[in-house]
Tab-separated table of C-alpha atoms in Angstrom:
chain	number	residue	atom	x	y	z
A	1	MET	CA	-76.140	11.593	76.458
A	2	THR	CA	-72.861	9.918	75.475
A	3	ASN	CA	-71.954	6.287	76.028
A	4	GLN	CA	-69.593	7.473	78.783
A	5	ASN	CA	-72.593	8.296	80.954
A	6	LYS	CA	-74.532	5.134	80.245
A	7	TYR	CA	-74.790	1.606	81.609
A	8	ILE	CA	-75.851	-1.849	80.485
A	9	LEU	CA	-78.878	-3.668	81.901
A	10	ALA	CA	-78.697	-7.473	81.959
A	11	LEU	CA	-81.878	-9.499	82.378
A	12	ASP	CA	-80.981	-12.874	83.894
A	13	GLN	CA	-84.078	-15.064	83.782
A	14	GLY	CA	-83.234	-18.180	85.785
A	15	THR	CA	-84.988	-21.368	86.812
A	16	THR	CA	-86.061	-20.200	90.260
A	17	SER	CA	-85.825	-16.418	90.029
A	18	SER	CA	-85.740	-13.443	87.700
A	19	ARG	CA	-82.848	-11.017	88.147
A	20	ALA	CA	-81.782	-7.736	86.649
A	21	ILE	CA	-78.297	-6.256	87.068
A	22	VAL	CA	-76.933	-2.882	85.992
A	23	PHE	CA	-73.256	-2.976	84.959
A	24	ASP	CA	-70.810	-0.131	84.460
A	25	ARG	CA	-68.027	0.116	81.887
A	26	GLN	CA	-65.598	-1.848	84.088
A	27	GLY	CA	-68.014	-4.762	84.293
A	28	HIS	CA	-68.793	-3.953	87.918
A	29	ILE	CA	-72.284	-4.240	89.402
A	30	LEU	CA	-74.074	-0.971	90.069
A	31	ALA	CA	-77.399	-2.391	91.241
A	32	THR	CA	-79.271	-5.705	91.417
A	33	ALA	CA	-82.911	-6.722	91.844
A	34	GLN	CA	-84.236	-10.263	92.121
A	35	ARG	CA	-87.542	-12.059	92.673
A	36	GLU	CA	-88.265	-15.749	93.038
A	37	PHE	CA	-91.318	-17.219	91.323
A	38	GLU	CA	-93.421	-20.320	91.842
A	39	GLN	CA	-92.349	-23.828	90.828
A	40	PHE	CA	-95.053	-26.316	89.896
A	41	PHE	CA	-94.620	-30.091	90.249
A	42	PRO	CA	-97.947	-31.532	89.051
A	43	ARG	CA	-96.642	-35.109	88.816
A	44	ALA	CA	-93.456	-37.003	89.593
A	45	GLY	CA	-90.775	-35.850	87.151
A	46	TRP	CA	-92.868	-32.919	85.858
A	47	VAL	CA	-91.688	-29.324	86.410
A	48	GLU	CA	-93.616	-26.280	85.181
A	49	HIS	CA	-93.524	-22.477	85.356
A	50	ASP	CA	-96.161	-19.816	84.818
A	51	ALA	CA	-94.776	-17.908	81.807
A	52	GLY	CA	-96.892	-14.895	82.768
A	53	GLU	CA	-95.189	-14.819	86.169
A	54	ILE	CA	-91.793	-15.113	84.492
A	55	TRP	CA	-92.595	-11.987	82.469
A	56	SER	CA	-94.087	-10.032	85.364
A	57	THR	CA	-91.166	-10.769	87.704
A	58	GLN	CA	-88.571	-10.055	85.008
A	59	SER	CA	-90.110	-6.757	83.904
A	60	GLY	CA	-90.560	-5.786	87.550
A	61	VAL	CA	-86.936	-6.378	88.549
A	62	ALA	CA	-85.722	-4.612	85.396
A	63	GLN	CA	-87.391	-1.383	86.471
A	64	GLU	CA	-86.368	-1.961	90.091
A	65	ALA	CA	-82.679	-2.365	89.187
A	66	ILE	CA	-82.694	0.822	87.118
A	67	THR	CA	-84.310	2.708	90.011
A	68	ARG	CA	-81.934	1.234	92.614
A	69	ALA	CA	-79.003	2.383	90.505
A	70	GLY	CA	-80.383	5.915	90.629
A	71	LEU	CA	-80.887	5.885	86.864
A	72	ARG	CA	-83.657	6.266	84.316
A	73	ALA	CA	-84.270	4.332	81.119
A	74	GLU	CA	-82.384	6.888	79.038
A	75	ASN	CA	-79.245	6.033	81.060
A	76	ILE	CA	-79.300	2.456	79.738
A	77	ALA	CA	-77.242	1.976	76.567
A	78	ALA	CA	-78.650	-1.490	75.869
A	79	ILE	CA	-80.329	-4.561	77.350
A	80	GLY	CA	-78.732	-8.007	77.237
A	81	ILE	CA	-80.841	-11.085	77.919
A	82	THR	CA	-79.778	-14.461	79.280
A	83	ASN	CA	-82.153	-17.215	80.224
A	84	GLN	CA	-82.805	-20.677	81.551
A	85	ARG	CA	-82.450	-22.769	78.415
A	86	GLU	CA	-84.702	-25.508	76.962
A	87	THR	CA	-87.714	-24.328	79.009
A	88	THR	CA	-90.542	-24.225	76.495
A	89	VAL	CA	-93.272	-21.620	76.066
A	90	VAL	CA	-96.047	-21.807	73.459
A	91	TRP	CA	-98.327	-18.809	73.101
A	92	ASP	CA	-101.201	-17.535	70.988
A	93	ARG	CA	-100.073	-14.914	68.460
A	94	GLN	CA	-103.428	-13.087	68.643
A	95	THR	CA	-103.734	-12.766	72.417
A	96	GLY	CA	-100.050	-12.995	73.341
A	97	GLN	CA	-101.049	-15.429	76.106
A	98	PRO	CA	-99.419	-18.816	76.788
A	99	ILE	CA	-101.662	-21.788	75.971
A	100	SER	CA	-100.259	-23.810	78.890
A	101	ARG	CA	-97.694	-23.551	81.633
A	102	ALA	CA	-94.097	-23.512	80.438
A	103	ILE	CA	-92.449	-26.954	80.537
A	104	VAL	CA	-89.140	-26.551	82.369
A	105	TRP	CA	-85.809	-27.985	81.219
A	106	GLN	CA	-85.799	-30.307	84.246
A	107	ASP	CA	-89.119	-31.891	83.214
A	108	ARG	CA	-88.942	-35.601	82.268
A	109	ARG	CA	-92.448	-36.196	80.855
A	110	THR	CA	-91.187	-36.829	77.308
A	111	ALA	CA	-88.680	-39.533	78.279
A	112	GLU	CA	-90.875	-42.254	76.754
A	113	LEU	CA	-91.135	-40.321	73.479
A	114	CYS	CA	-87.338	-40.090	73.400
A	115	ASP	CA	-87.115	-43.836	74.049
A	116	ARG	CA	-89.506	-44.470	71.157
A	117	LEU	CA	-87.491	-42.305	68.769
A	118	LYS	CA	-84.308	-44.094	69.836
A	119	ALA	CA	-85.966	-47.455	69.197
A	120	GLU	CA	-86.828	-46.210	65.701
A	121	GLY	CA	-83.145	-45.495	65.106
A	122	LYS	CA	-83.505	-41.709	65.014
A	123	GLU	CA	-80.986	-40.700	67.685
A	124	GLN	CA	-78.013	-40.534	65.341
A	125	THR	CA	-79.933	-38.194	63.023
A	126	PHE	CA	-80.577	-35.795	65.904
A	127	ARG	CA	-77.039	-36.198	67.220
A	128	ALA	CA	-75.358	-35.478	63.887
A	129	LYS	CA	-77.410	-32.381	63.147
A	130	THR	CA	-77.902	-30.826	66.587
A	131	GLY	CA	-74.930	-32.050	68.638
A	132	LEU	CA	-77.433	-33.126	71.301
A	133	LEU	CA	-78.508	-36.454	72.707
A	134	LEU	CA	-82.135	-37.454	72.277
A	135	ASP	CA	-83.328	-36.588	75.765
A	136	ALA	CA	-86.379	-35.095	77.483
A	137	TYR	CA	-84.122	-32.234	78.626
A	138	PHE	CA	-84.398	-30.404	75.303
A	139	SER	CA	-87.212	-28.259	73.920
A	140	GLY	CA	-88.286	-30.126	70.791
A	141	THR	CA	-90.076	-33.003	72.494
A	142	LYS	CA	-91.675	-30.545	74.932
A	143	VAL	CA	-93.200	-28.581	72.032
A	144	LYS	CA	-94.581	-31.798	70.564
A	145	TRP	CA	-96.067	-32.733	73.946
A	146	ILE	CA	-97.874	-29.398	74.216
A	147	LEU	CA	-99.243	-29.680	70.675
A	148	ASP	CA	-100.419	-33.232	71.344
A	149	HIS	CA	-101.952	-32.646	74.777
A	150	VAL	CA	-103.386	-29.116	74.921
A	151	PRO	CA	-106.858	-29.201	73.304
A	152	GLY	CA	-106.892	-27.458	69.923
A	153	ALA	CA	-103.167	-26.684	70.024
A	154	ARG	CA	-102.097	-28.699	66.997
A	155	GLN	CA	-104.838	-27.258	64.789
A	156	ALA	CA	-103.970	-23.738	65.931
A	157	ALA	CA	-100.273	-24.351	65.248
A	158	GLU	CA	-100.935	-25.702	61.761
A	159	ALA	CA	-103.041	-22.620	61.052
A	160	GLY	CA	-100.054	-20.434	61.993
A	161	ASN	CA	-101.663	-19.045	65.140
A	162	LEU	CA	-99.153	-20.308	67.730
A	163	ALA	CA	-95.603	-19.212	68.541
A	164	PHE	CA	-92.940	-21.294	70.260
A	165	GLY	CA	-89.963	-19.899	72.073
A	166	THR	CA	-87.455	-20.556	74.776
A	167	VAL	CA	-87.589	-17.985	77.572
A	168	ASP	CA	-85.439	-15.432	75.709
A	169	SER	CA	-87.975	-15.366	72.866
A	170	TRP	CA	-90.863	-15.019	75.314
A	171	LEU	CA	-89.211	-12.078	77.086
A	172	ILE	CA	-88.335	-10.256	73.847
A	173	TYR	CA	-91.846	-10.802	72.490
A	174	ASN	CA	-93.206	-9.072	75.603
A	175	LEU	CA	-90.482	-6.412	75.788
A	176	THR	CA	-91.359	-5.356	72.234
A	177	ALA	CA	-95.159	-5.739	72.617
A	178	GLY	CA	-95.151	-8.570	70.098
A	179	ALA	CA	-93.021	-6.843	67.460
A	180	LEU	CA	-90.152	-9.368	67.622
A	181	HIS	CA	-90.266	-13.169	67.646
A	182	ILE	CA	-86.563	-14.047	67.688
A	183	THR	CA	-83.934	-16.150	69.429
A	184	ASP	CA	-80.169	-16.434	69.121
A	185	ALA	CA	-78.044	-19.306	67.850
A	186	SER	CA	-77.020	-20.430	71.358
A	187	ASN	CA	-80.623	-20.911	72.475
A	188	ALA	CA	-81.711	-22.374	69.137
A	189	SER	CA	-78.975	-24.995	69.489
A	190	ARG	CA	-80.755	-26.404	72.579
A	191	THR	CA	-84.057	-27.269	70.908
A	192	LEU	CA	-83.380	-30.501	68.933
A	193	LEU	CA	-84.779	-28.561	65.963
A	194	TYR	CA	-81.753	-26.492	64.866
A	195	ASN	CA	-78.895	-27.685	62.683
A	196	ILE	CA	-75.709	-26.365	64.311
A	197	HIS	CA	-73.756	-26.844	61.064
A	198	THR	CA	-76.091	-24.980	58.674
A	199	GLY	CA	-77.267	-22.415	61.234
A	200	ASP	CA	-80.963	-22.905	60.493
A	201	TRP	CA	-84.021	-24.837	61.628
A	202	ASP	CA	-83.924	-28.325	60.097
A	203	ASP	CA	-86.948	-29.577	58.136
A	204	GLU	CA	-86.178	-33.263	58.764
A	205	LEU	CA	-86.040	-32.734	62.525
A	206	LEU	CA	-89.209	-30.630	62.455
A	207	SER	CA	-90.929	-33.470	60.597
A	208	LEU	CA	-89.715	-36.127	63.054
A	209	LEU	CA	-91.137	-34.141	65.981
A	210	ASP	CA	-94.186	-32.894	64.054
A	211	VAL	CA	-93.502	-29.214	64.831
A	212	PRO	CA	-94.700	-26.660	62.227
A	213	ARG	CA	-91.922	-24.299	61.072
A	214	SER	CA	-94.353	-21.358	61.343
A	215	MET	CA	-94.155	-21.603	65.155
A	216	LEU	CA	-90.417	-20.970	65.294
A	217	PRO	CA	-88.609	-17.708	66.058
A	218	GLU	CA	-86.105	-16.149	63.669
A	219	VAL	CA	-82.530	-17.123	64.641
A	220	ARG	CA	-80.217	-14.118	65.034
A	221	PRO	CA	-76.594	-13.581	66.147
A	222	SER	CA	-75.939	-13.324	69.891
A	223	SER	CA	-74.792	-9.706	69.672
A	224	GLU	CA	-76.575	-7.128	67.532
A	225	VAL	CA	-79.265	-4.483	67.930
A	226	TYR	CA	-82.498	-6.413	67.384
A	227	GLY	CA	-84.939	-3.626	68.184
A	228	GLU	CA	-86.145	-1.489	71.082
A	229	THR	CA	-88.396	-1.967	74.071
A	230	ALA	CA	-92.001	-0.939	73.529
A	231	ALA	CA	-92.858	2.699	74.100
A	232	GLY	CA	-94.081	3.284	77.648
A	233	LEU	CA	-92.613	0.135	79.143
A	234	PHE	CA	-89.652	1.761	80.909
A	235	GLY	CA	-90.312	5.441	80.273
A	236	SER	CA	-88.132	5.628	77.181
A	237	GLN	CA	-87.179	2.995	74.637
A	238	ILE	CA	-84.006	0.939	75.195
A	239	PRO	CA	-82.140	-1.055	72.518
A	240	ILE	CA	-82.202	-4.848	72.976
A	241	ALA	CA	-78.782	-5.941	71.768
A	242	GLY	CA	-77.625	-9.252	73.255
A	243	ILE	CA	-79.027	-12.764	73.761
A	244	ALA	CA	-77.426	-15.976	74.987
A	245	GLY	CA	-78.521	-19.034	76.913
A	246	ASP	CA	-77.395	-18.839	80.512
A	247	GLN	CA	-74.454	-21.241	80.281
A	248	GLN	CA	-73.125	-19.781	77.063
A	249	ALA	CA	-73.473	-16.284	78.534
A	250	ALA	CA	-71.516	-17.376	81.611
A	251	THR	CA	-68.755	-18.761	79.386
A	252	PHE	CA	-68.562	-15.394	77.611
A	253	GLY	CA	-68.682	-13.530	80.925
A	254	GLN	CA	-65.815	-15.684	82.232
A	255	ALA	CA	-63.751	-14.561	79.217
A	256	CYS	CA	-63.312	-18.189	78.115
A	257	LEU	CA	-62.781	-16.872	74.608
A	258	SER	CA	-59.973	-19.204	73.472
A	259	ARG	CA	-59.898	-22.896	72.591
A	260	GLY	CA	-59.569	-25.191	75.603
A	261	MET	CA	-60.726	-22.668	78.221
A	262	ALA	CA	-63.517	-23.975	80.458
A	263	LYS	CA	-65.904	-22.775	83.124
A	264	ASN	CA	-68.385	-24.405	85.485
A	265	THR	CA	-71.528	-22.629	86.644
A	266	TYR	CA	-73.057	-23.711	89.938
A	267	GLY	CA	-76.696	-22.694	89.701
A	268	THR	CA	-79.888	-24.717	90.018
A	269	GLY	CA	-78.061	-27.218	87.842
A	270	CYS	CA	-74.343	-27.451	87.119
A	271	PHE	CA	-73.002	-26.740	83.667
A	272	MET	CA	-69.466	-27.064	82.399
A	273	LEU	CA	-68.502	-25.687	78.978
A	274	MET	CA	-65.224	-25.861	77.101
A	275	ASN	CA	-64.593	-23.518	74.171
A	276	THR	CA	-63.717	-25.425	70.976
A	277	GLU	CA	-63.762	-22.294	68.761
A	278	LYS	CA	-64.872	-23.009	65.163
A	279	GLU	CA	-64.920	-26.800	65.576
A	280	ALA	CA	-68.261	-28.431	66.386
A	281	MET	CA	-66.503	-31.303	68.141
A	282	PRO	CA	-68.568	-34.518	68.360
A	283	SER	CA	-68.518	-36.225	71.766
A	284	GLN	CA	-67.659	-39.865	72.334
A	285	ASN	CA	-68.380	-39.557	76.061
A	286	GLN	CA	-72.013	-38.520	76.259
A	287	LEU	CA	-71.368	-34.767	76.276
A	288	LEU	CA	-73.174	-32.224	74.123
A	289	THR	CA	-71.846	-30.183	71.225
A	290	THR	CA	-73.461	-26.768	71.356
A	291	VAL	CA	-73.252	-23.279	69.901
A	292	ALA	CA	-71.473	-21.095	72.450
A	293	TRP	CA	-72.370	-17.833	70.698
A	294	GLN	CA	-72.545	-16.260	67.275
A	295	LEU	CA	-70.845	-12.951	66.554
A	296	GLY	CA	-71.809	-11.723	63.107
A	297	GLY	CA	-71.849	-14.743	60.809
A	298	GLU	CA	-69.290	-16.731	62.816
A	299	ARG	CA	-70.409	-19.380	65.279
A	300	THR	CA	-68.210	-20.428	68.209
A	301	TYR	CA	-68.838	-23.940	69.537
A	302	ALA	CA	-68.389	-25.639	72.894
A	303	LEU	CA	-68.462	-29.047	74.511
A	304	GLU	CA	-70.929	-29.092	77.391
A	305	GLY	CA	-71.676	-31.354	80.308
A	306	SER	CA	-74.958	-30.862	82.144
A	307	VAL	CA	-75.815	-31.784	85.730
A	308	PHE	CA	-79.536	-31.387	86.407
A	309	ILE	CA	-79.372	-30.886	90.186
A	310	GLY	CA	-76.588	-28.660	91.487
A	311	GLY	CA	-77.518	-25.859	93.862
A	312	ALA	CA	-81.093	-27.196	93.837
A	313	VAL	CA	-79.931	-29.885	96.277
A	314	VAL	CA	-79.363	-27.109	98.827
A	315	GLN	CA	-82.904	-25.833	98.225
A	316	TRP	CA	-84.118	-29.380	98.864
A	317	LEU	CA	-82.247	-29.518	102.177
A	318	ARG	CA	-83.896	-26.207	103.060
A	319	ASP	CA	-87.435	-26.700	101.761
A	320	GLY	CA	-87.798	-30.481	101.646
A	321	LEU	CA	-85.905	-31.711	104.694
A	322	GLY	CA	-85.863	-28.483	106.697
A	323	ILE	CA	-82.343	-29.076	108.050
A	324	ILE	CA	-81.354	-25.481	107.213
A	325	ARG	CA	-83.479	-22.345	107.265
A	326	ARG	CA	-81.493	-20.353	104.708
A	327	SER	CA	-79.333	-21.639	101.875
A	328	GLU	CA	-76.353	-19.661	103.212
A	329	GLU	CA	-76.305	-21.834	106.357
A	330	ILE	CA	-75.181	-24.962	104.538
A	331	GLU	CA	-71.459	-24.190	104.519
A	332	ALA	CA	-71.283	-23.745	108.298
A	333	LEU	CA	-73.334	-26.906	108.887
A	334	ALA	CA	-71.241	-28.968	106.452
A	335	SER	CA	-68.005	-27.586	107.919
A	336	SER	CA	-68.992	-28.695	111.418
A	337	VAL	CA	-67.896	-32.252	110.554
A	338	PRO	CA	-64.504	-33.222	109.055
A	339	ASP	CA	-66.023	-35.480	106.390
A	340	THR	CA	-69.288	-37.215	105.414
A	341	ASP	CA	-68.494	-40.307	107.519
A	342	GLY	CA	-69.106	-42.456	104.431
A	343	VAL	CA	-72.419	-40.879	103.390
A	344	TYR	CA	-72.983	-40.300	99.666
A	345	LEU	CA	-75.993	-38.395	98.337
A	346	VAL	CA	-76.852	-38.767	94.640
A	347	PRO	CA	-79.333	-35.936	93.886
A	348	ALA	CA	-80.932	-37.581	90.835
A	349	PHE	CA	-84.295	-35.989	91.640
A	350	THR	CA	-85.097	-35.450	87.955
A	351	GLY	CA	-82.869	-38.165	86.512
A	352	LEU	CA	-79.163	-37.960	85.722
A	353	GLY	CA	-77.582	-35.756	83.062
A	354	ALA	CA	-74.091	-36.194	81.583
A	355	PRO	CA	-72.394	-38.578	81.314
A	356	TYR	CA	-75.227	-41.007	82.221
A	357	TRP	CA	-78.370	-39.516	80.634
A	358	ASP	CA	-80.662	-41.704	82.704
A	359	PRO	CA	-84.147	-40.141	83.011
A	360	TYR	CA	-85.202	-43.029	85.257
A	361	ALA	CA	-82.561	-42.455	87.939
A	362	ARG	CA	-83.837	-41.066	91.242
A	363	GLY	CA	-82.280	-39.506	94.301
A	364	THR	CA	-80.381	-41.912	96.547
A	365	MET	CA	-78.512	-41.714	99.845
A	366	VAL	CA	-76.129	-44.507	100.799
A	367	GLY	CA	-73.732	-45.189	103.660
A	368	LEU	CA	-76.087	-44.039	106.404
A	369	THR	CA	-75.468	-45.272	109.955
A	370	ARG	CA	-76.901	-44.406	113.382
A	371	GLY	CA	-74.062	-41.904	113.622
A	372	SER	CA	-75.115	-40.004	110.514
A	373	THR	CA	-76.262	-36.443	111.248
A	374	ALA	CA	-77.742	-33.508	109.375
A	375	ALA	CA	-74.197	-32.145	109.070
A	376	HIS	CA	-73.001	-35.308	107.310
A	377	ILE	CA	-75.929	-35.112	104.903
A	378	ALA	CA	-75.249	-31.417	104.250
A	379	ARG	CA	-71.600	-32.136	103.504
A	380	ALA	CA	-72.557	-35.073	101.252
A	381	ALA	CA	-74.903	-32.746	99.336
A	382	LEU	CA	-72.109	-30.246	98.654
A	383	GLU	CA	-69.699	-32.994	97.705
A	384	ALA	CA	-72.290	-34.470	95.311
A	385	VAL	CA	-72.205	-31.301	93.234
A	386	ALA	CA	-68.410	-31.503	93.017
A	387	PHE	CA	-68.441	-35.231	92.202
A	388	GLN	CA	-70.869	-34.694	89.334
A	389	SER	CA	-68.728	-31.847	87.970
A	390	ALA	CA	-65.573	-33.975	88.193
A	391	GLU	CA	-67.204	-36.607	85.990
A	392	LEU	CA	-68.038	-33.931	83.436
A	393	LEU	CA	-64.460	-32.691	83.254
A	394	ASP	CA	-63.099	-36.206	82.869
A	395	ALA	CA	-65.392	-36.780	79.865
A	396	MET	CA	-64.530	-33.375	78.429
A	397	GLN	CA	-60.780	-33.962	78.524
A	398	LYS	CA	-61.211	-37.365	76.867
A	399	ASP	CA	-63.321	-35.837	74.068
A	400	SER	CA	-61.150	-32.815	73.400
A	401	GLY	CA	-57.717	-34.268	74.021
A	402	LEU	CA	-57.008	-31.028	75.898
A	403	ASP	CA	-55.666	-30.985	79.465
A	404	LEU	CA	-57.327	-28.314	81.521
A	405	LYS	CA	-54.977	-25.799	83.138
A	406	GLU	CA	-57.628	-24.334	85.428
A	407	LEU	CA	-61.394	-24.321	85.882
A	408	ARG	CA	-63.119	-20.953	86.130
A	409	VAL	CA	-66.201	-21.080	88.350
A	410	ASP	CA	-69.252	-18.916	88.890
A	411	GLY	CA	-72.845	-19.010	90.075
A	412	GLY	CA	-74.264	-18.795	93.583
A	413	ALA	CA	-72.654	-21.943	95.009
A	414	SER	CA	-69.202	-20.910	93.770
A	415	ARG	CA	-69.120	-18.582	96.776
A	416	ASN	CA	-69.015	-21.682	98.999
A	417	ASP	CA	-65.317	-22.053	99.872
A	418	LEU	CA	-65.723	-25.579	101.260
A	419	MET	CA	-67.252	-26.833	98.010
A	420	MET	CA	-64.725	-25.048	95.797
A	421	GLN	CA	-61.799	-26.521	97.726
A	422	PHE	CA	-63.296	-30.003	97.437
A	423	GLN	CA	-63.855	-29.373	93.727
A	424	ALA	CA	-60.171	-28.504	93.242
A	425	ASP	CA	-59.210	-31.608	95.233
A	426	LEU	CA	-61.326	-33.868	93.019
A	427	LEU	CA	-60.159	-32.301	89.752
A	428	GLY	CA	-56.484	-32.035	90.563
A	429	VAL	CA	-56.338	-28.589	88.900
A	430	PRO	CA	-56.782	-25.079	90.336
A	431	VAL	CA	-60.335	-23.772	90.654
A	432	VAL	CA	-60.438	-20.021	90.001
A	433	ARG	CA	-63.265	-17.794	91.211
A	434	PRO	CA	-63.532	-14.303	89.678
A	435	LYS	CA	-64.395	-11.147	91.590
A	436	VAL	CA	-67.708	-10.893	89.724
A	437	THR	CA	-69.425	-14.271	90.119
A	438	GLU	CA	-72.585	-13.066	88.363
A	439	THR	CA	-70.919	-13.990	85.101
A	440	THR	CA	-74.128	-15.182	83.428
A	441	ALA	CA	-75.592	-11.691	83.591
A	442	LEU	CA	-72.181	-10.186	82.845
A	443	GLY	CA	-71.896	-12.255	79.646
A	444	ALA	CA	-75.290	-10.998	78.471
A	445	ALA	CA	-74.193	-7.461	79.292
A	446	TYR	CA	-70.965	-7.893	77.310
A	447	LEU	CA	-72.832	-9.208	74.256
A	448	ALA	CA	-75.235	-6.260	74.356
A	449	GLY	CA	-72.483	-3.745	75.036
A	450	LEU	CA	-70.369	-4.952	72.123
A	451	ALA	CA	-73.311	-4.401	69.767
A	452	VAL	CA	-73.669	-0.734	70.744
A	453	ASP	CA	-69.911	-0.005	71.050
A	454	PHE	CA	-70.161	0.294	74.824
A	455	TRP	CA	-67.083	-1.949	74.857
A	456	PRO	CA	-64.686	-1.689	71.915
A	457	GLY	CA	-64.023	-5.428	71.517
A	458	THR	CA	-63.443	-8.752	73.225
A	459	GLU	CA	-59.965	-7.659	74.380
A	460	ALA	CA	-61.674	-5.300	76.828
A	461	ILE	CA	-63.617	-8.261	78.241
A	462	GLU	CA	-60.449	-10.309	78.790
A	463	GLN	CA	-58.775	-7.360	80.499
A	464	ALA	CA	-61.769	-6.780	82.799
A	465	TRP	CA	-61.754	-10.351	84.156
A	466	GLU	CA	-60.299	-10.364	87.706
A	467	ILE	CA	-59.461	-13.202	90.114
A	468	ASP	CA	-61.045	-13.245	93.561
A	469	GLN	CA	-59.566	-16.511	94.855
A	470	THR	CA	-57.724	-19.571	93.550
A	471	PHE	CA	-58.283	-22.958	95.222
A	472	GLU	CA	-55.274	-25.250	94.786
A	473	PRO	CA	-55.766	-29.050	94.927
A	474	GLN	CA	-54.587	-30.627	98.195
A	475	MET	CA	-55.985	-34.179	98.107
A	476	LYS	CA	-53.624	-37.083	97.388
A	477	ALA	CA	-54.213	-38.903	94.093
A	478	THR	CA	-54.935	-42.201	95.889
A	479	GLU	CA	-57.636	-40.640	98.048
A	480	ARG	CA	-59.125	-38.859	95.035
A	481	ALA	CA	-59.386	-42.124	93.113
A	482	ALA	CA	-60.958	-43.920	96.087
A	483	ARG	CA	-63.561	-41.211	96.646
A	484	LEU	CA	-64.505	-41.087	92.963
A	485	SER	CA	-64.819	-44.881	92.912
A	486	ASP	CA	-67.206	-44.827	95.896
A	487	TRP	CA	-69.192	-42.037	94.255
A	488	LYS	CA	-69.649	-44.122	91.103
A	489	ARG	CA	-70.856	-47.051	93.232
A	490	ALA	CA	-73.463	-44.775	94.780
A	491	VAL	CA	-74.560	-43.500	91.349
A	492	GLU	CA	-75.127	-47.063	90.140
A	493	ARG	CA	-77.593	-47.591	92.993
A	494	SER	CA	-79.664	-44.615	91.808
A	495	ARG	CA	-79.923	-45.680	88.182
A	496	GLY	CA	-83.072	-47.045	86.535
A	497	TRP	CA	-85.073	-46.727	89.756
A	498	ALA	CA	-88.249	-45.148	88.335
A	499	GLU	CA	-88.245	-47.605	85.436
A	500	ALA	CA	-87.959	-50.527	87.841
A	501	ASP	CA	-90.719	-49.048	89.993
A	502	THR	CA	-93.040	-48.733	86.964
A	503	THR	CA	-92.463	-52.375	86.073
A	504	ALA	CA	-93.166	-53.460	89.625
A	505	ALA	CA	-96.366	-51.430	89.754
A	506	SER	CA	-97.678	-53.050	86.577
């Protein structure tokens, strides 16, 4: 069968669900399958997943998507994988079983360890080598926690019996029946253990976090044929040919392939990346410097701003407060009032990401009156996502010295017209939504397809990108400044809350 009759399968392993999407040569979706999986919150600030359930849901939707497309495994030219980043899995090499639940990127349990390392003057070492801040968000401190708290784990690791991986590594290990223990440069750059300048794991950082090198996956480019799925898994073996962390994959899928182009993904969290090409640009404004992708031996870098709670605030309105039954209802509810009537919601449920990096911040609602309704709260929740993103872009433009011409958007919440218009109003630049908003999966598909010559080159990706709608800014500059000022006042009231609470309790 020729490439002309084949398709690409993207596995999009997210924070709340596992998805699989089959793409054709035009980058259009042929079929999709998706399953949610359980979230565990054993203590305040702790978030965990069952890595076994991640694998079972992801392998299940992969087969389901192929079947829904009316295809068989031999019709798939390659598999591309994209994943929730920083989430940490440690498993036994002999049994292939995780030794604990996966610690999710949102988890804050290692905040005190990060504080201790900062007090010891180690943050600049991590910052210079990894481009990251020393924060509980990243994988390295999570690995150390598992080794220190799971009985027998450290001894097993030192004996070479344990493997660590972010979710991409875990999926590939299972897809290949244990034959491959690999990751790509984009995922490696989120661990606090990888030197983004040398392109390798860093012995000094491994020593500081007491993580044995033997646990680590081999770091590979983001686009190449790594191997094939295990015999019998899908009926016939399929090449695995692309890997990228979800936000880097979305940047690739948005065709932000030139310096200064930026995208924002509205998923569980909110993540804005700006392509800085070959320059690993250090941030003076609390952003991250990260590997966007690696093609061959050449790494492309990006500036990144991370918001921990984006679309997850809508899930909270649905599951926590019960003011909507389905996530899709929020736009109609929020649109039923002309504004928030002075209500501001700061969704710092797991602390604040960029540009604050405050693990002790907690969710806060201010400006409530007797006239406040569920609709005002719903609108404040949507606006909170846009406010957080506006702060990211401001920091990004200061760091890069580049003025953004437009912001490309994707992810589930980008389909919310009310939020996208408010986002354009706050930014003062056009917000552009593409026809295919599943750009995370599309980026993984592109990376895999390039490796097997399904697409001839990146020019084909740029040509395939199509606009669905452009939201032009309409808000006056004076109003924009006033709203952003009030937002920052609300944020200040959320900061340091858990820390203050701990002190009071003692």
